[in-house]
């Protein structure tokens, strides 16, 4: 894996507290020698927050689709028919 | 999925959600929504209100289940009804305070999320949408829907888990680069 990706992985392990994460002391030490590590970790945390929002958005869409499948609107065709009817009436009264 | 709690019940629900999300959610919906609709409609709400609070409750349930923090002391449908009732009472109190303001999207489900003080989350959300379907689906499957990389690899045709892992980080890197120019990271202690 490229070094940029390995860095993302290293930060991810820390942020998501996976078993492979560096111990706290070693992480602190790395921050001393790598001036951008703290800012990069903060930026990556923002990515995870954005992905969480995007995931919620998608889940809500899936739930709306499930709802529509389980409880179809009995008169869902009505606005379309009403629009068509108003067109016919307009045509009829134009004479 | 409907029997009352056993120690492994939350884990079984998690497995069901990860194995076939649409099927598991549809079953939960079918079991829980009629009760929530009845309750909300009898307590000053509409069909749409019932739909909103029930879906918020399902989002909470999903996130807790896949996050491994769900504690079930009853059937999942009972949990959903209880959560929906709480959310509806919360909404009624909010409406009594602010009668003219509509409910913001995902307000209730976001209750456990850290406050998004700088709007950065919304900026990232825009860039997630622009990632392309493959990357977006891969990142959401792992980071939000909680699917293990082995499952993602099998479902999306990666030869190995390692290939899926590398692709996930490539997609994350693309997102990072896209967002980098517009988002100022907060100072957070890790």
Tab-separated table of C-alpha atoms in Angstrom:
chain	number	residue	atom	x	y	z
A	1	UNK	CA	0.000	0.000	0.000
A	2	UNK	CA	1.232	3.500	-0.801
A	3	UNK	CA	2.607	5.513	2.090
A	4	UNK	CA	-0.323	7.965	1.941
A	5	UNK	CA	-2.740	5.083	2.342
A	6	UNK	CA	-0.700	3.566	5.135
A	7	UNK	CA	-0.881	6.891	6.926
A	8	UNK	CA	-4.674	6.933	6.560
A	9	UNK	CA	-4.729	3.416	7.970
A	10	UNK	CA	-2.529	4.366	10.895
A	11	UNK	CA	-4.781	7.297	11.759
A	12	UNK	CA	-7.909	5.220	11.263
A	13	UNK	CA	-6.690	2.568	13.657
A	14	UNK	CA	-6.218	5.277	16.249
A	15	UNK	CA	-9.526	7.078	15.637
A	16	UNK	CA	-11.662	3.945	15.466
A	17	UNK	CA	-9.748	2.328	18.328
A	18	UNK	CA	-9.094	-0.894	16.474
A	19	UNK	CA	-6.936	-3.600	18.096
A	20	UNK	CA	-4.056	-2.661	15.781
A	21	UNK	CA	-3.983	0.963	17.015
A	22	UNK	CA	-0.739	2.341	18.319
A	23	UNK	CA	-0.506	2.534	22.112
A	24	UNK	CA	-1.183	6.029	23.471
A	25	UNK	CA	2.456	6.686	24.370
A	26	UNK	CA	3.667	5.768	20.909
A	27	UNK	CA	0.968	7.947	19.327
A	28	UNK	CA	2.047	10.889	21.464
A	29	UNK	CA	5.629	10.285	20.461
A	30	UNK	CA	4.723	10.233	16.774
A	31	UNK	CA	2.925	13.518	17.174
A	32	UNK	CA	6.132	15.041	18.527
A	33	UNK	CA	8.092	14.012	15.439
A	34	UNK	CA	5.307	14.479	12.896
A	35	UNK	CA	3.979	18.011	13.082
A	36	UNK	CA	1.057	17.319	10.746
A	37	UNK	CA	-0.226	14.165	12.380
A	38	UNK	CA	-2.622	15.927	14.745
A	39	UNK	CA	-4.161	18.064	11.977
A	40	UNK	CA	-4.414	15.078	9.644
A	41	UNK	CA	-6.177	13.067	12.338
A	42	UNK	CA	-8.624	15.924	12.911
A	43	UNK	CA	-9.299	16.129	9.169
A	44	UNK	CA	-9.873	12.379	8.971
A	45	UNK	CA	-12.288	12.589	11.886
A	46	UNK	CA	-14.294	15.116	9.861
A	47	UNK	CA	-14.425	12.631	6.994
A	48	UNK	CA	-15.908	10.003	9.275
A	49	UNK	CA	-18.523	12.482	10.497
A	50	UNK	CA	-19.447	13.303	6.922
A	51	UNK	CA	-19.670	9.621	6.036
A	52	UNK	CA	-21.940	9.104	9.019
A	53	UNK	CA	-24.256	11.815	7.770
A	54	UNK	CA	-24.187	10.400	4.248
A	55	UNK	CA	-24.953	6.946	5.618
A	56	UNK	CA	-27.896	8.235	7.629
A	57	UNK	CA	-29.158	9.990	4.542
A	58	UNK	CA	-29.008	6.760	2.545
A	59	UNK	CA	-30.607	4.743	5.339
A	60	UNK	CA	-33.493	7.227	5.503
A	61	UNK	CA	-33.984	6.826	1.752
A	62	UNK	CA	-34.037	3.046	2.119
A	63	UNK	CA	-36.590	3.302	4.936
A	64	UNK	CA	-38.789	5.603	2.857
A	65	UNK	CA	-38.675	3.027	0.043
A	66	UNK	CA	-39.624	0.239	2.463
A	67	UNK	CA	-42.514	2.346	3.746
A	68	UNK	CA	-43.727	3.023	0.203
A	69	UNK	CA	-43.531	-0.696	-0.570
A	70	UNK	CA	-45.432	-1.763	2.546
A	71	UNK	CA	-48.000	1.033	2.563
A	72	UNK	CA	-48.648	2.212	-0.987
A	73	UNK	CA	-50.808	5.328	-1.141
A	74	UNK	CA	-54.246	4.235	-2.377
A	75	UNK	CA	-54.862	7.504	-4.177
A	76	UNK	CA	-51.316	8.137	-5.316
A	77	UNK	CA	-52.603	8.434	-8.871
A	78	UNK	CA	-55.028	11.227	-7.932
A	79	UNK	CA	-52.814	14.330	-8.504
A	80	UNK	CA	-51.891	13.067	-11.966
A	81	UNK	CA	-55.538	12.355	-12.824
A	82	UNK	CA	-56.643	15.717	-11.420
A	83	UNK	CA	-54.046	17.454	-13.565
A	84	UNK	CA	-55.289	15.573	-16.643
A	85	UNK	CA	-58.916	16.371	-15.776
A	86	UNK	CA	-58.170	20.075	-15.406
A	87	UNK	CA	-56.587	19.974	-18.859
A	88	UNK	CA	-59.717	18.405	-20.339
A	89	UNK	CA	-61.976	20.937	-18.596
A	90	UNK	CA	-59.833	23.801	-19.841
A	91	UNK	CA	-60.088	22.461	-23.364
A	92	UNK	CA	-63.877	21.933	-23.019
A	93	UNK	CA	-64.552	25.467	-21.765
A	94	UNK	CA	-62.324	27.048	-24.352
A	95	UNK	CA	-65.144	26.633	-26.909
B	1	UNK	CA	-36.357	-11.591	15.458
B	2	UNK	CA	-39.447	-11.015	17.522
B	3	UNK	CA	-38.791	-13.118	20.602
B	4	UNK	CA	-37.888	-11.325	23.808
B	5	UNK	CA	-34.369	-10.653	24.841
B	6	UNK	CA	-31.634	-13.162	25.373
B	7	UNK	CA	-28.034	-12.129	25.853
B	8	UNK	CA	-27.270	-12.893	22.209
B	9	UNK	CA	-30.421	-11.312	20.791
B	10	UNK	CA	-28.835	-7.980	19.920
B	11	UNK	CA	-26.016	-9.872	18.233
B	12	UNK	CA	-28.537	-11.901	16.225
B	13	UNK	CA	-30.258	-8.710	15.140
B	14	UNK	CA	-26.897	-7.276	14.113
B	15	UNK	CA	-26.152	-10.359	12.037
B	16	UNK	CA	-29.547	-10.165	10.360
B	17	UNK	CA	-29.067	-6.486	9.527
B	18	UNK	CA	-25.609	-7.104	8.096
B	19	UNK	CA	-26.637	-10.203	6.128
B	20	UNK	CA	-29.659	-8.674	4.431
B	21	UNK	CA	-30.405	-5.125	5.497
B	22	UNK	CA	-33.473	-4.632	3.321
B	23	UNK	CA	-35.117	-7.824	4.498
B	24	UNK	CA	-34.372	-7.258	8.186
B	25	UNK	CA	-35.513	-3.638	8.101
B	26	UNK	CA	-38.682	-4.556	6.234
B	27	UNK	CA	-39.505	-7.128	8.895
B	28	UNK	CA	-38.879	-4.624	11.682
B	29	UNK	CA	-40.972	-2.055	9.830
B	30	UNK	CA	-43.863	-4.451	9.366
B	31	UNK	CA	-43.794	-5.414	13.052
B	32	UNK	CA	-43.346	-1.984	14.590
B	33	UNK	CA	-44.885	0.683	12.424
B	34	UNK	CA	-48.605	-0.123	12.870
B	35	UNK	CA	-48.256	0.245	16.664
B	36	UNK	CA	-46.346	3.518	16.326
B	37	UNK	CA	-48.842	4.897	13.818
B	38	UNK	CA	-51.720	4.079	16.173
B	39	UNK	CA	-49.941	5.700	19.113
B	40	UNK	CA	-48.886	8.873	17.313
B	41	UNK	CA	-52.266	9.368	15.644
B	42	UNK	CA	-53.980	9.015	19.037
B	43	UNK	CA	-51.613	11.557	20.557
B	44	UNK	CA	-52.016	14.514	18.268
B	45	UNK	CA	-49.866	13.444	15.345
B	46	UNK	CA	-50.387	12.572	11.723
B	47	UNK	CA	-49.462	9.582	9.597
B	48	UNK	CA	-46.431	11.535	8.381
B	49	UNK	CA	-45.385	12.291	11.972
B	50	UNK	CA	-45.607	8.578	12.762
B	51	UNK	CA	-43.480	7.761	9.739
B	52	UNK	CA	-40.851	10.338	10.730
B	53	UNK	CA	-40.454	9.239	14.342
B	54	UNK	CA	-40.515	5.550	13.474
B	55	UNK	CA	-37.803	5.967	10.874
B	56	UNK	CA	-35.738	7.999	13.336
B	57	UNK	CA	-36.134	5.156	15.850
B	58	UNK	CA	-35.021	2.646	13.214
B	59	UNK	CA	-31.927	4.722	12.459
B	60	UNK	CA	-31.063	4.755	16.166
B	61	UNK	CA	-31.667	1.002	16.399
B	62	UNK	CA	-29.556	0.313	13.316
B	63	UNK	CA	-26.618	2.391	14.503
B	64	UNK	CA	-26.655	0.860	17.961
B	65	UNK	CA	-27.040	-2.671	16.610
B	66	UNK	CA	-24.164	-2.523	14.135
B	67	UNK	CA	-22.089	-0.467	16.560
B	68	UNK	CA	-22.421	-3.212	19.160
B	69	UNK	CA	-23.930	-0.881	21.768
B	70	UNK	CA	-27.530	-2.098	21.565
B	71	UNK	CA	-28.977	-3.531	24.762
B	72	UNK	CA	-32.304	-5.247	24.213
B	73	UNK	CA	-34.455	-6.140	27.192
B	74	UNK	CA	-37.473	-6.929	25.003
B	75	UNK	CA	-38.257	-7.671	21.387
B	76	UNK	CA	-36.834	-5.270	18.827
B	77	UNK	CA	-40.347	-4.105	17.928
B	78	UNK	CA	-40.951	-3.190	21.581
B	79	UNK	CA	-37.711	-1.230	21.589
B	80	UNK	CA	-38.799	0.580	18.424
B	81	UNK	CA	-42.211	1.461	19.834
B	82	UNK	CA	-40.665	2.730	23.078
B	83	UNK	CA	-38.083	4.816	21.253
B	84	UNK	CA	-40.725	6.200	18.885
B	85	UNK	CA	-42.933	7.191	21.815
B	86	UNK	CA	-40.049	9.034	23.447
B	87	UNK	CA	-39.200	10.775	20.189
B	88	UNK	CA	-42.827	11.761	19.681
B	89	UNK	CA	-43.102	13.242	23.183
B	90	UNK	CA	-39.860	15.092	22.544
B	91	UNK	CA	-41.328	16.426	19.300
B	92	UNK	CA	-44.588	17.466	20.993
B	93	UNK	CA	-42.630	19.438	23.589
B	94	UNK	CA	-40.550	21.024	20.813
B	95	UNK	CA	-43.705	22.028	18.929
B	96	UNK	CA	-45.202	23.525	22.074
B	97	UNK	CA	-42.082	25.685	22.440
B	98	UNK	CA	-41.620	26.490	18.752
B	99	UNK	CA	-44.984	25.957	17.082
B	100	UNK	CA	-44.050	27.568	13.751
B	101	UNK	CA	-40.830	25.744	13.048
B	102	UNK	CA	-40.807	22.459	11.122
B	103	UNK	CA	-38.758	19.519	12.369
B	104	UNK	CA	-35.256	19.670	10.924
B	105	UNK	CA	-34.156	16.560	9.026
B	106	UNK	CA	-32.522	13.867	11.114
B	107	UNK	CA	-32.762	16.077	14.193
B	108	UNK	CA	-33.835	13.244	16.425
B	109	UNK	CA	-31.534	10.566	15.119
B	110	UNK	CA	-28.599	12.904	15.446
B	111	UNK	CA	-29.121	13.263	19.156
B	112	UNK	CA	-26.128	11.087	19.973
B	113	UNK	CA	-23.844	12.657	17.392
B	114	UNK	CA	-21.203	15.222	18.299
B	115	UNK	CA	-22.290	18.763	17.484
B	116	UNK	CA	-21.295	19.876	14.015
B	117	UNK	CA	-20.231	23.339	14.989
B	118	UNK	CA	-18.491	24.384	11.786
B	119	UNK	CA	-20.689	22.743	9.173
B	120	UNK	CA	-17.758	20.623	8.022
B	121	UNK	CA	-19.878	17.495	8.115
B	122	UNK	CA	-22.218	19.016	5.576
B	123	UNK	CA	-19.318	19.944	3.300
B	124	UNK	CA	-18.049	16.357	3.497
B	125	UNK	CA	-21.561	15.116	2.748
B	126	UNK	CA	-21.517	17.052	-0.534
B	127	UNK	CA	-18.190	15.523	-1.524
B	128	UNK	CA	-19.339	12.013	-0.630
B	129	UNK	CA	-22.157	12.457	-3.128
B	130	UNK	CA	-19.631	13.432	-5.805
B	131	UNK	CA	-17.289	10.482	-5.196
B	132	UNK	CA	-18.887	8.186	-7.750
B	133	UNK	CA	-21.142	5.262	-6.985
B	134	UNK	CA	-18.426	2.641	-6.441
B	135	UNK	CA	-16.426	4.614	-3.900
B	136	UNK	CA	-19.477	5.995	-2.154
B	137	UNK	CA	-21.010	2.539	-1.774
B	138	UNK	CA	-17.755	1.048	-0.520
B	139	UNK	CA	-17.150	3.769	2.062
B	140	UNK	CA	-20.723	3.784	3.342
B	141	UNK	CA	-20.842	-0.010	3.505
B	142	UNK	CA	-17.805	-0.041	5.756
B	143	UNK	CA	-17.993	3.173	7.760
B	144	UNK	CA	-21.753	3.540	8.228
B	145	UNK	CA	-23.471	0.254	7.527
B	146	UNK	CA	-20.832	-1.623	9.472
B	147	UNK	CA	-20.233	-4.399	6.970
B	148	UNK	CA	-16.996	-6.325	7.462
B	149	UNK	CA	-14.475	-6.048	4.656
B	150	UNK	CA	-14.754	-9.771	3.949
B	151	UNK	CA	-18.456	-9.302	3.180
B	152	UNK	CA	-17.771	-6.181	1.124
B	153	UNK	CA	-15.071	-7.987	-0.854
B	154	UNK	CA	-17.395	-10.890	-1.654
B	155	UNK	CA	-20.356	-8.675	-2.531
B	156	UNK	CA	-18.394	-6.253	-4.700
B	157	UNK	CA	-16.177	-8.685	-6.538
B	158	UNK	CA	-12.791	-7.975	-4.953
B	159	UNK	CA	-10.507	-10.981	-5.166
B	160	UNK	CA	-9.242	-10.607	-1.629
B	161	UNK	CA	-10.038	-8.731	1.543
B	162	UNK	CA	-6.700	-6.994	1.082
B	163	UNK	CA	-7.828	-5.655	-2.325
B	164	UNK	CA	-11.025	-4.309	-0.770
B	165	UNK	CA	-9.011	-2.732	2.052
B	166	UNK	CA	-6.666	-0.968	-0.362
B	167	UNK	CA	-9.595	0.239	-2.457
B	168	UNK	CA	-11.331	1.545	0.657
B	169	UNK	CA	-8.293	3.634	1.565
B	170	UNK	CA	-7.957	4.843	-2.026
B	171	UNK	CA	-11.541	6.051	-1.876
B	172	UNK	CA	-10.950	7.650	1.519
B	173	UNK	CA	-7.874	9.377	0.125
B	174	UNK	CA	-9.908	10.723	-2.792
B	175	UNK	CA	-12.468	12.071	-0.364
B	176	UNK	CA	-9.748	13.554	1.847
B	177	UNK	CA	-8.136	15.369	-1.079
B	178	UNK	CA	-11.486	16.663	-2.319
B	179	UNK	CA	-12.480	17.982	1.091
B	180	UNK	CA	-9.033	19.210	2.120
B	181	UNK	CA	-9.313	22.556	0.365
B	182	UNK	CA	-12.617	23.557	1.923
B	183	UNK	CA	-12.607	22.139	5.443
B	184	UNK	CA	-10.668	23.578	8.317
B	185	UNK	CA	-10.135	20.759	10.814
B	186	UNK	CA	-11.080	21.397	14.397
B	187	UNK	CA	-8.455	21.043	17.046
B	188	UNK	CA	-9.315	17.689	18.541
B	189	UNK	CA	-7.231	15.735	21.015
B	190	UNK	CA	-6.785	12.104	19.948
